[in-house]
CSV table of C-alpha atoms in Angstrom, one decimal:
chain,number,residue,atom,x,y,z
J,1,MET,CA,-15.3,8.0,-4.6
J,2,GLN,CA,-14.5,5.0,-6.7
J,3,LEU,CA,-13.2,1.9,-4.9
J,4,ARG,CA,-11.9,-1.4,-6.1
J,5,TYR,CA,-13.0,-4.8,-4.8
J,6,SER,CA,-11.1,-7.9,-5.5
J,7,PHE,CA,-12.3,-11.4,-5.2
J,8,ARG,CA,-10.8,-14.8,-6.0
J,9,VAL,CA,-12.3,-16.8,-9.0
J,10,TYR,CA,-11.8,-20.3,-9.8
J,11,PRO,CA,-12.1,-21.0,-13.6
J,12,GLY,CA,-12.4,-24.5,-15.1
J,13,ALA,CA,-10.1,-26.0,-17.5
J,14,GLY,CA,-11.9,-24.7,-20.6
J,15,GLN,CA,-12.3,-21.3,-18.9
J,16,ARG,CA,-8.6,-21.1,-18.1
J,17,ALA,CA,-7.9,-21.8,-21.8
J,18,ALA,CA,-10.3,-19.1,-22.9
J,19,LEU,CA,-8.8,-16.6,-20.5
J,20,ALA,CA,-5.3,-17.3,-21.8
J,21,LYS,CA,-6.4,-16.7,-25.3
J,22,ALA,CA,-8.1,-13.4,-24.1
J,23,PHE,CA,-4.8,-12.3,-22.3
J,24,GLY,CA,-2.8,-13.1,-25.4
J,25,CYS,CA,-5.1,-11.2,-27.8
J,26,ALA,CA,-5.1,-8.2,-25.5
J,27,ARG,CA,-1.3,-8.3,-25.2
J,28,VAL,CA,-0.9,-8.6,-29.1
J,29,VAL,CA,-3.2,-5.5,-29.8
J,30,PHE,CA,-1.2,-3.5,-27.1
J,31,ASN,CA,2.1,-4.4,-28.7
J,32,ASP,CA,0.9,-3.7,-32.2
J,33,ALA,CA,-0.4,-0.2,-31.2
J,34,LEU,CA,2.8,0.6,-29.4
J,35,ARG,CA,5.0,-0.5,-32.4
J,36,VAL,CA,2.8,1.8,-34.6
J,37,ARG,CA,3.4,4.7,-32.5
J,38,GLU,CA,7.0,4.0,-32.0
J,39,GLU,CA,7.6,3.7,-35.8
J,40,ALA,CA,5.8,6.9,-36.5
J,41,ARG,CA,8.0,8.7,-33.8
J,42,ALA,CA,11.2,7.2,-35.3
J,43,ALA,CA,10.1,8.4,-38.8
J,44,GLY,CA,9.1,11.9,-37.6
J,45,LEU,CA,5.4,11.5,-38.2
J,46,PRO,CA,2.6,13.0,-36.1
J,47,PHE,CA,1.4,11.2,-32.9
J,48,VAL,CA,-1.0,8.3,-33.9
J,49,THR,CA,-4.3,9.0,-32.2
J,50,TRP,CA,-6.5,6.4,-30.4
J,51,ALA,CA,-9.3,6.8,-33.1
J,52,GLU,CA,-6.6,5.9,-35.8
J,53,LEU,CA,-5.4,2.9,-33.8
J,54,SER,CA,-9.0,1.7,-33.5
J,55,LYS,CA,-9.5,1.8,-37.2
J,56,ARG,CA,-6.4,-0.2,-37.7
J,57,LEU,CA,-7.6,-2.8,-35.2
J,58,THR,CA,-10.9,-3.3,-37.1
J,59,ALA,CA,-8.9,-3.8,-40.3
J,60,ALA,CA,-6.5,-6.2,-38.7
J,61,LYS,CA,-9.3,-8.4,-37.3
J,62,LYS,CA,-10.4,-8.9,-41.1
J,63,ALA,CA,-6.9,-9.9,-42.2
J,64,PRO,CA,-6.1,-13.6,-42.3
J,65,GLU,CA,-3.0,-13.3,-40.2
J,66,ARG,CA,-5.1,-11.5,-37.4
J,67,ALA,CA,-8.3,-13.2,-37.8
J,68,TRP,CA,-8.1,-14.9,-34.4
J,69,LEU,CA,-8.6,-11.6,-32.7
J,70,GLY,CA,-12.2,-12.0,-33.5
J,71,GLU,CA,-12.5,-15.0,-31.2
J,72,VAL,CA,-12.5,-12.8,-28.1
J,73,SER,CA,-14.7,-10.1,-26.9
J,74,ALA,CA,-14.0,-6.8,-28.8
J,75,VAL,CA,-14.3,-4.7,-25.6
J,76,ILE,CA,-11.1,-6.1,-24.1
J,77,LEU,CA,-9.1,-5.2,-27.3
J,78,GLN,CA,-10.5,-1.6,-27.1
J,79,GLN,CA,-9.6,-1.4,-23.4
J,80,SER,CA,-6.2,-2.6,-24.4
J,81,LEU,CA,-5.9,0.4,-26.6
J,82,ARG,CA,-7.1,2.7,-23.7
J,83,ASP,CA,-4.4,1.3,-21.5
J,84,LEU,CA,-1.8,2.3,-24.0
J,85,ASP,CA,-3.3,5.8,-24.1
J,86,THR,CA,-3.2,6.0,-20.2
J,87,ALA,CA,0.4,4.8,-20.3
J,88,TYR,CA,1.6,7.5,-22.6
J,89,ARG,CA,-0.4,10.2,-20.7
J,90,ASN,CA,1.3,9.2,-17.5
J,91,PHE,CA,4.7,9.2,-19.2
J,92,PHE,CA,4.0,12.8,-20.7
J,93,ASP,CA,2.7,14.2,-17.4
J,94,GLY,CA,5.7,12.9,-15.6
J,95,LEU,CA,7.9,14.7,-18.1
J,96,LYS,CA,5.8,18.0,-17.6
J,97,GLY,CA,6.0,17.7,-13.7
J,98,LYS,CA,2.3,17.0,-13.3
J,99,ARG,CA,3.0,13.7,-11.6
J,100,PRO,CA,6.0,11.6,-10.5
J,101,LYS,CA,8.2,10.7,-13.4
J,102,MET,CA,7.3,7.3,-15.1
J,103,GLY,CA,9.1,5.3,-17.8
J,104,ALA,CA,7.9,5.1,-21.3
J,105,PRO,CA,5.4,2.4,-22.3
J,106,ARG,CA,7.2,-1.0,-22.9
J,107,PHE,CA,6.1,-4.0,-24.8
J,108,LYS,CA,4.2,-6.6,-22.9
J,109,SER,CA,5.4,-10.4,-22.7
J,110,LYS,CA,3.5,-13.6,-22.0
J,111,ARG,CA,6.1,-14.2,-19.3
J,112,ASP,CA,5.2,-11.2,-17.4
J,113,ASN,CA,4.2,-11.6,-13.8
J,114,ARG,CA,0.7,-10.2,-14.4
J,115,GLN,CA,-1.8,-10.7,-17.1
J,116,SER,CA,-5.2,-8.9,-17.2
J,117,ILE,CA,-8.1,-8.0,-19.3
J,118,ARG,CA,-10.9,-5.5,-18.6
J,119,PHE,CA,-14.6,-5.6,-19.4
J,120,THR,CA,-16.8,-2.5,-19.3
J,121,ALA,CA,-20.6,-2.2,-19.4
J,122,ASN,CA,-20.6,-2.5,-23.2
J,123,ALA,CA,-19.4,-6.1,-22.9
J,124,ALA,CA,-22.6,-7.1,-21.3
J,125,TRP,CA,-21.0,-9.0,-18.4
J,126,GLN,CA,-23.1,-9.8,-15.4
J,127,ILE,CA,-23.3,-11.4,-12.0
J,128,THR,CA,-25.8,-14.3,-12.2
J,129,PRO,CA,-28.5,-15.1,-9.7
J,130,GLY,CA,-26.3,-18.0,-8.5
J,131,GLY,CA,-23.4,-15.7,-7.7
J,132,LYS,CA,-21.3,-16.5,-10.6
J,133,LEU,CA,-19.5,-14.0,-12.9
J,134,ARG,CA,-20.6,-14.4,-16.6
J,135,LEU,CA,-18.1,-13.1,-19.0
J,136,PRO,CA,-18.6,-13.0,-22.8
J,137,LYS,CA,-16.8,-15.9,-24.7
J,138,ILE,CA,-15.5,-17.2,-21.4
J,139,GLY,CA,-18.4,-18.5,-19.5
J,140,ASP,CA,-19.7,-18.4,-15.9
J,141,LEU,CA,-16.7,-18.2,-13.4
J,142,LYS,CA,-17.0,-19.3,-9.8
J,143,VAL,CA,-16.4,-16.5,-7.4
J,144,LYS,CA,-15.4,-16.7,-3.7
J,145,TRP,CA,-17.5,-13.7,-2.4
J,146,SER,CA,-15.9,-12.5,0.8
J,147,ARG,CA,-18.1,-9.6,1.2
J,148,SER,CA,-21.0,-7.9,-0.6
J,149,LEU,CA,-20.5,-5.0,-3.1
J,150,PRO,CA,-21.7,-1.5,-1.9
J,151,SER,CA,-23.1,-0.7,-5.3
J,152,THR,CA,-23.4,-2.0,-8.9
J,153,PRO,CA,-20.0,-2.2,-10.4
J,154,THR,CA,-19.0,-0.3,-13.6
J,155,THR,CA,-16.1,-2.4,-14.7
J,156,VAL,CA,-14.5,-5.8,-14.1
J,157,THR,CA,-10.9,-6.7,-14.5
J,158,VAL,CA,-9.9,-10.3,-14.5
J,159,VAL,CA,-6.2,-10.8,-13.3
J,160,GLN,CA,-3.7,-13.7,-13.3
J,161,ASP,CA,-1.0,-13.2,-11.0
J,162,ALA,CA,2.6,-14.9,-11.0
J,163,ALA,CA,1.3,-17.7,-8.7
J,164,GLY,CA,-1.4,-18.7,-11.3
J,165,ARG,CA,-4.3,-17.4,-9.2
J,166,TYR,CA,-7.1,-15.7,-10.7
J,167,PHE,CA,-8.9,-12.5,-9.4
J,168,ALA,CA,-11.9,-10.4,-10.5
J,169,SER,CA,-11.5,-6.8,-9.6
J,170,PHE,CA,-14.8,-4.7,-9.6
J,171,VAL,CA,-14.8,-0.9,-9.8
J,172,VAL,CA,-17.7,0.6,-7.7
J,173,GLN,CA,-19.0,4.1,-6.8
J,174,THR,CA,-19.6,4.9,-3.1
J,175,ASP,CA,-21.8,7.4,-1.6
J,176,VAL,CA,-21.8,9.7,1.5
J,177,SER,CA,-23.8,7.1,3.5
J,178,GLU,CA,-20.6,5.5,4.7
J,179,VAL,CA,-19.3,8.6,6.5
J,180,LEU,CA,-18.7,7.6,10.1
J,181,PRO,CA,-20.0,9.6,12.9
J,182,LYS,CA,-17.7,12.5,14.3
J,183,THR,CA,-15.4,11.5,17.2
J,184,THR,CA,-12.9,13.4,19.3
J,185,PRO,CA,-9.5,11.8,19.4
J,186,GLU,CA,-6.8,13.1,16.9
J,187,VAL,CA,-3.6,11.1,16.6
J,188,GLY,CA,-0.1,11.5,14.9
J,189,ILE,CA,1.7,8.3,13.7
J,190,ASP,CA,5.4,7.7,13.7
J,191,LEU,CA,6.4,4.9,11.4
J,192,GLY,CA,9.4,2.8,12.1
J,193,LEU,CA,11.2,-0.6,12.0
J,194,GLY,CA,11.5,-1.6,15.5
J,195,HIS,CA,7.7,-0.8,16.0
J,196,PHE,CA,5.7,-0.6,12.8
J,197,ALA,CA,3.7,2.4,14.0
J,198,VAL,CA,3.7,4.4,17.2
J,199,LEU,CA,0.8,6.6,18.0
J,200,SER,CA,0.7,10.0,19.9
J,201,ASP,CA,-1.4,8.5,22.5
J,202,GLY,CA,1.4,6.1,23.3
J,203,THR,CA,0.1,3.0,21.6
J,204,LYS,CA,3.0,0.9,20.0
J,205,VAL,CA,2.3,-1.6,17.2
J,206,ASP,CA,4.9,-4.2,16.7
J,207,SER,CA,6.2,-4.9,13.4
J,208,PRO,CA,5.1,-8.3,12.1
J,209,ARG,CA,8.2,-8.9,9.8
J,210,PHE,CA,6.4,-11.2,7.5
J,211,LEU,CA,9.3,-11.4,5.0
J,212,ARG,CA,12.0,-12.0,7.7
J,213,ARG,CA,9.7,-14.8,9.2
J,214,ALA,CA,9.3,-16.5,5.8
J,215,GLU,CA,12.9,-16.1,4.7
J,216,LYS,CA,13.7,-19.8,5.5
J,217,ARG,CA,10.9,-21.2,3.3
J,218,LEU,CA,11.6,-18.7,0.6
J,219,LYS,CA,15.2,-19.6,0.6
J,220,LYS,CA,14.6,-23.3,0.1
J,221,ALA,CA,12.1,-22.7,-2.6
J,222,GLN,CA,14.5,-20.3,-4.5
J,223,ARG,CA,17.3,-22.8,-4.1
J,224,ASP,CA,15.3,-25.6,-5.7
J,225,LEU,CA,14.4,-23.1,-8.5
J,226,SER,CA,18.0,-22.4,-9.2
J,227,ARG,CA,18.8,-26.1,-9.6
J,228,LYS,CA,16.1,-26.7,-12.3
J,229,GLU,CA,16.9,-26.6,-16.0
J,230,LYS,CA,15.8,-23.6,-17.8
J,231,GLY,CA,12.8,-24.3,-20.1
J,232,SER,CA,11.9,-27.5,-18.4
J,233,ILE,CA,8.5,-28.2,-16.8
J,234,SER,CA,10.0,-28.8,-13.4
J,235,ARG,CA,11.5,-25.4,-13.5
J,236,ASN,CA,8.2,-23.9,-14.2
J,237,LYS,CA,6.7,-25.8,-11.3
J,238,ALA,CA,9.5,-24.5,-9.1
J,239,ARG,CA,8.8,-21.0,-10.2
J,240,VAL,CA,5.1,-21.3,-9.2
J,241,LYS,CA,6.1,-22.5,-5.8
J,242,VAL,CA,8.4,-19.4,-5.3
J,243,ALA,CA,5.7,-17.1,-6.5
J,244,ARG,CA,3.0,-18.7,-4.2
J,245,ALA,CA,5.5,-18.3,-1.2
J,246,HIS,CA,6.1,-14.5,-2.1
J,247,ALA,CA,2.1,-14.2,-2.5
J,248,ARG,CA,1.5,-15.6,1.0
J,249,VAL,CA,3.9,-13.1,2.4
J,250,ALA,CA,2.3,-10.1,0.4
J,251,ASP,CA,-1.2,-11.2,1.3
J,252,ALA,CA,-0.4,-11.4,5.0
J,253,ARG,CA,1.2,-7.9,4.9
J,254,ARG,CA,-1.8,-6.6,3.1
J,255,GLU,CA,-4.3,-8.0,5.5
J,256,PHE,CA,-2.1,-6.4,8.4
J,257,HIS,CA,-2.1,-3.0,6.7
J,258,HIS,CA,-5.9,-3.2,6.2
J,259,GLN,CA,-6.9,-4.1,9.8
J,260,LEU,CA,-4.7,-1.6,11.3
J,261,SER,CA,-5.5,1.3,9.0
J,262,THR,CA,-9.3,0.5,9.5
J,263,ARG,CA,-8.9,0.5,13.3
J,264,ILE,CA,-7.1,3.8,13.3
J,265,ILE,CA,-9.5,5.5,10.9
J,266,ARG,CA,-12.6,4.5,12.9
J,267,GLU,CA,-11.2,5.5,16.3
J,268,ASN,CA,-9.8,8.9,15.3
J,269,GLN,CA,-11.2,12.0,13.7
J,270,ALA,CA,-7.8,13.2,12.2
J,271,VAL,CA,-4.7,11.4,11.4
J,272,ALA,CA,-1.4,12.8,10.7
J,273,VAL,CA,1.7,10.9,9.3
J,274,GLU,CA,5.1,11.9,8.0
J,275,ASP,CA,6.1,12.0,4.4
J,276,LEU,CA,8.9,9.4,4.4
J,277,ALA,CA,11.6,9.1,1.8
J,278,VAL,CA,11.0,5.4,1.2
J,279,LYS,CA,12.9,5.3,-2.0
J,280,GLY,CA,15.9,6.8,-0.3
J,281,LEU,CA,15.6,4.3,2.6
J,282,ALA,CA,15.3,1.5,0.4
J,283,ARG,CA,18.8,2.2,-0.9
J,284,THR,CA,20.5,1.8,2.4
J,285,ARG,CA,21.5,-1.3,4.5
J,286,LEU,CA,18.0,-1.3,5.9
J,287,ALA,CA,16.4,-2.0,2.4
J,288,LYS,CA,15.0,-5.4,3.2
J,289,SER,CA,13.3,-4.3,6.3
J,290,VAL,CA,11.9,-1.1,4.6
J,291,HIS,CA,10.5,-3.2,1.9
J,292,ASP,CA,9.0,-5.7,4.4
J,293,ALA,CA,7.4,-2.9,6.2
J,294,GLY,CA,5.4,-1.5,3.4
J,295,TRP,CA,4.9,2.0,4.7
J,296,SER,CA,3.8,3.5,1.4
J,297,ALA,CA,0.9,0.9,1.0
J,298,PHE,CA,-0.2,1.5,4.5
J,299,VAL,CA,-0.2,5.3,4.3
J,300,SER,CA,-2.2,5.1,1.0
J,301,MET,CA,-4.7,3.0,2.7
J,302,LEU,CA,-4.9,5.6,5.5
J,303,GLU,CA,-5.4,8.3,2.9
J,304,TYR,CA,-8.2,6.7,1.0
J,305,LYS,CA,-10.1,5.4,4.0
J,306,ALA,CA,-10.0,8.8,5.5
J,307,ALA,CA,-11.6,10.3,2.4
J,308,ARG,CA,-14.2,7.5,2.2
J,309,TYR,CA,-15.2,7.6,5.9
J,310,GLY,CA,-15.2,11.5,6.4
J,311,ARG,CA,-11.9,11.7,8.4
J,312,THR,CA,-9.1,14.2,8.1
J,313,PHE,CA,-5.8,12.9,6.7
J,314,ILE,CA,-2.8,15.2,6.9
J,315,ARG,CA,0.8,14.4,5.6
J,316,ILE,CA,3.6,16.7,7.0
J,317,GLY,CA,6.9,17.3,5.3
J,318,ARG,CA,9.6,14.8,5.7
J,319,PHE,CA,12.0,17.5,7.0
J,320,GLU,CA,10.2,18.3,10.1
J,321,PRO,CA,12.6,17.6,13.0
J,322,THR,CA,10.3,15.3,14.9
J,323,SER,CA,13.0,13.4,16.7
J,324,GLN,CA,14.9,16.5,17.7
J,325,VAL,CA,12.3,18.6,19.4
J,326,CYS,CA,11.0,18.1,22.9
J,327,SER,CA,7.3,17.6,22.7
J,328,ALA,CA,6.8,19.0,26.3
J,329,CYS,CA,8.6,22.4,26.0
J,330,GLY,CA,9.3,22.6,22.2
J,331,VAL,CA,13.1,23.2,22.6
J,332,LYS,CA,15.3,21.6,19.6
J,333,ASP,CA,17.8,19.4,21.2
J,334,GLY,CA,19.7,18.3,18.0
J,335,PRO,CA,19.9,15.1,16.1
J,336,LYS,CA,20.4,11.7,17.8
J,337,PRO,CA,21.7,8.5,16.6
J,338,LEU,CA,19.2,5.6,16.2
J,339,SER,CA,20.7,3.8,19.1
J,340,VAL,CA,19.2,6.4,21.4
J,341,ARG,CA,15.7,5.2,22.1
J,342,GLU,CA,15.1,7.4,25.1
J,343,TRP,CA,16.6,10.9,25.9
J,344,THR,CA,16.2,13.7,28.5
J,345,CYS,CA,15.4,17.2,27.5
J,346,GLN,CA,18.3,19.6,28.7
J,347,ALA,CA,15.8,22.4,29.0
J,348,CYS,CA,12.8,21.1,31.0
J,349,GLY,CA,14.4,17.7,32.2
J,350,THR,CA,11.7,15.6,30.7
J,351,VAL,CA,12.5,12.0,29.8
J,352,LEU,CA,11.1,11.2,26.3
J,353,ASP,CA,10.4,8.0,24.5
J,354,ARG,CA,12.0,8.7,21.0
J,355,ASP,CA,9.2,7.3,19.0
J,356,VAL,CA,6.3,8.5,21.1
J,357,ASN,CA,7.7,11.9,21.2
J,358,ALA,CA,8.1,11.9,17.4
J,359,ALA,CA,4.4,10.9,16.9
J,360,VAL,CA,3.4,13.9,19.3
J,361,ASN,CA,5.5,16.1,17.2
J,362,VAL,CA,4.0,14.8,13.8
J,363,ALA,CA,0.5,15.6,15.4
J,364,LYS,CA,1.5,19.0,16.5
J,365,ALA,CA,3.2,19.9,13.1
J,366,ALA,CA,-0.1,19.0,11.4
J,367,GLY,CA,-2.1,21.4,13.7
J,368,LEU,CA,-3.9,18.6,15.7
J,369,ALA,CA,-5.0,19.2,19.1
J,370,VAL,CA,-2.6,16.7,20.8
J,371,SER,CA,-0.6,17.4,23.9
J,372,ALA,CA,2.4,15.7,25.3
J,373,CYS,CA,0.4,14.2,28.2
J,374,GLY,CA,0.0,11.0,26.5
J,375,ALA,CA,3.5,10.7,25.3
J,376,GLN,CA,4.9,8.6,28.2
J,377,VAL,CA,7.1,11.5,29.5
J,378,ARG,CA,8.2,11.8,33.1
J,379,ARG,CA,10.3,14.3,35.0
J,380,ALA,CA,13.9,13.4,35.6
J,381,PRO,CA,15.4,13.5,39.2
J,382,LEU,CA,16.6,17.0,39.4
J,383,PRO,CA,19.4,18.2,42.0
J,384,ALA,CA,18.2,19.7,45.2
J,385,PRO,CA,18.3,23.5,45.5
J,386,ARG,CA,21.2,24.7,47.6
J,387,SER,CA,19.0,25.9,50.4
J,388,GLU,CA,17.6,22.4,50.7
J,389,ALA,CA,21.0,20.7,50.6
J,390,GLY,CA,23.2,19.8,53.6
J,391,THR,CA,22.3,18.7,57.2
J,392,HIS,CA,19.7,20.7,59.0
J,393,PRO,CA,19.2,21.0,62.9
J,394,LYS,CA,16.5,19.0,64.4
J,395,ARG,CA,13.3,20.9,64.9
J,396,PRO,CA,11.5,21.0,68.2
J,397,THR,CA,9.5,18.0,69.1
J,398,ARG,CA,6.3,20.2,69.6
J,399,LEU,CA,6.5,21.5,66.1
J,400,VAL,CA,6.9,18.0,64.5
J,401,ARG,CA,4.0,16.7,66.4
J,402,GLU,CA,1.6,19.6,65.4
J,403,GLN,CA,2.6,19.2,61.8
J,404,THR,CA,1.6,15.5,62.0
J,405,GLY,CA,-1.7,16.4,63.7
J,406,ILE,CA,-0.8,15.1,67.2
J,407,PRO,CA,-1.5,17.6,70.0
J,408,GLY,CA,1.7,18.6,71.8
J,409,LEU,CA,2.0,17.8,75.7
């Protein structure tokens, strides 16, 4: 499978100027190609192909008003056309029902939060013996290598985020040598807000609430931004401070997701999760907490890591009544409000933890070999049978002593 490894890069002043020029050229080529296709659609003409757009790009580089396009690598301009093709393909596939619906391609702006360029092998980029990233017409960039690449990368994408940070994102191909040895445990996961994840073995992972913990600092930074004059240098500095504050929150959340998902995949042979309606929950009063949890990103990590390390990943339907069914006897007890965190099954008298019971039911719905023994269940005190109720006459002393192992006199 293909994986993407991202590393922080630190360009110098001249390299930042060269990257800004490359970002601008790629953006202009993308917008010009989009404009050509939109004009052809409005005029009722056939769809303009990628080959025709490539010819027009070559002709535009020779024109005086677009001659500056030749100052950057030609590969990033061609890749910008490829990106436009991909955007159109995703849009049409969404209309046909082949994938979730996406909006039509839009024009890019230099004020967008993310700017990027991509180099393929044709651009002759390389990693130098000194560990720097050498890019054509940009120079050698200093890279903060946090880990080694598993194989030779095929492409590299240089990204500038809203906080002004630069990253080099490598695409590599992995092999079957990374498959982990088989293990026995199988686990179901119930995602929530009180606890981020509850496993069917009874493990509960607290929700870090990164956004909630950073709200005070974010509020101050955004208040300072709102007081700056639009278009001023001080406003741009305040905007960068806000972006960096949000980036710290996003980085902490991503690191938490990576660590937890890796641990779960390494310790379990099969993992089952529920397909949550995140978009619907994000429109409720719990929207901020739902976005802060980041369930979709976490589940995506579980899915690709399971495929990478030879584990089984199962996603059950969102309409499974996992919180309504007793994991001990299987009787459906009906819906319960969110305030009910523990309930007693009316059929078998088992006291169930709501979240752990749901995690066990998620695993059972996925067909995993999980029992309710690890679900932190206990028998509720039942009324004594009628034959055992009431006052009984005292038994003979001899019988009592014989029952206790003391020989009678």
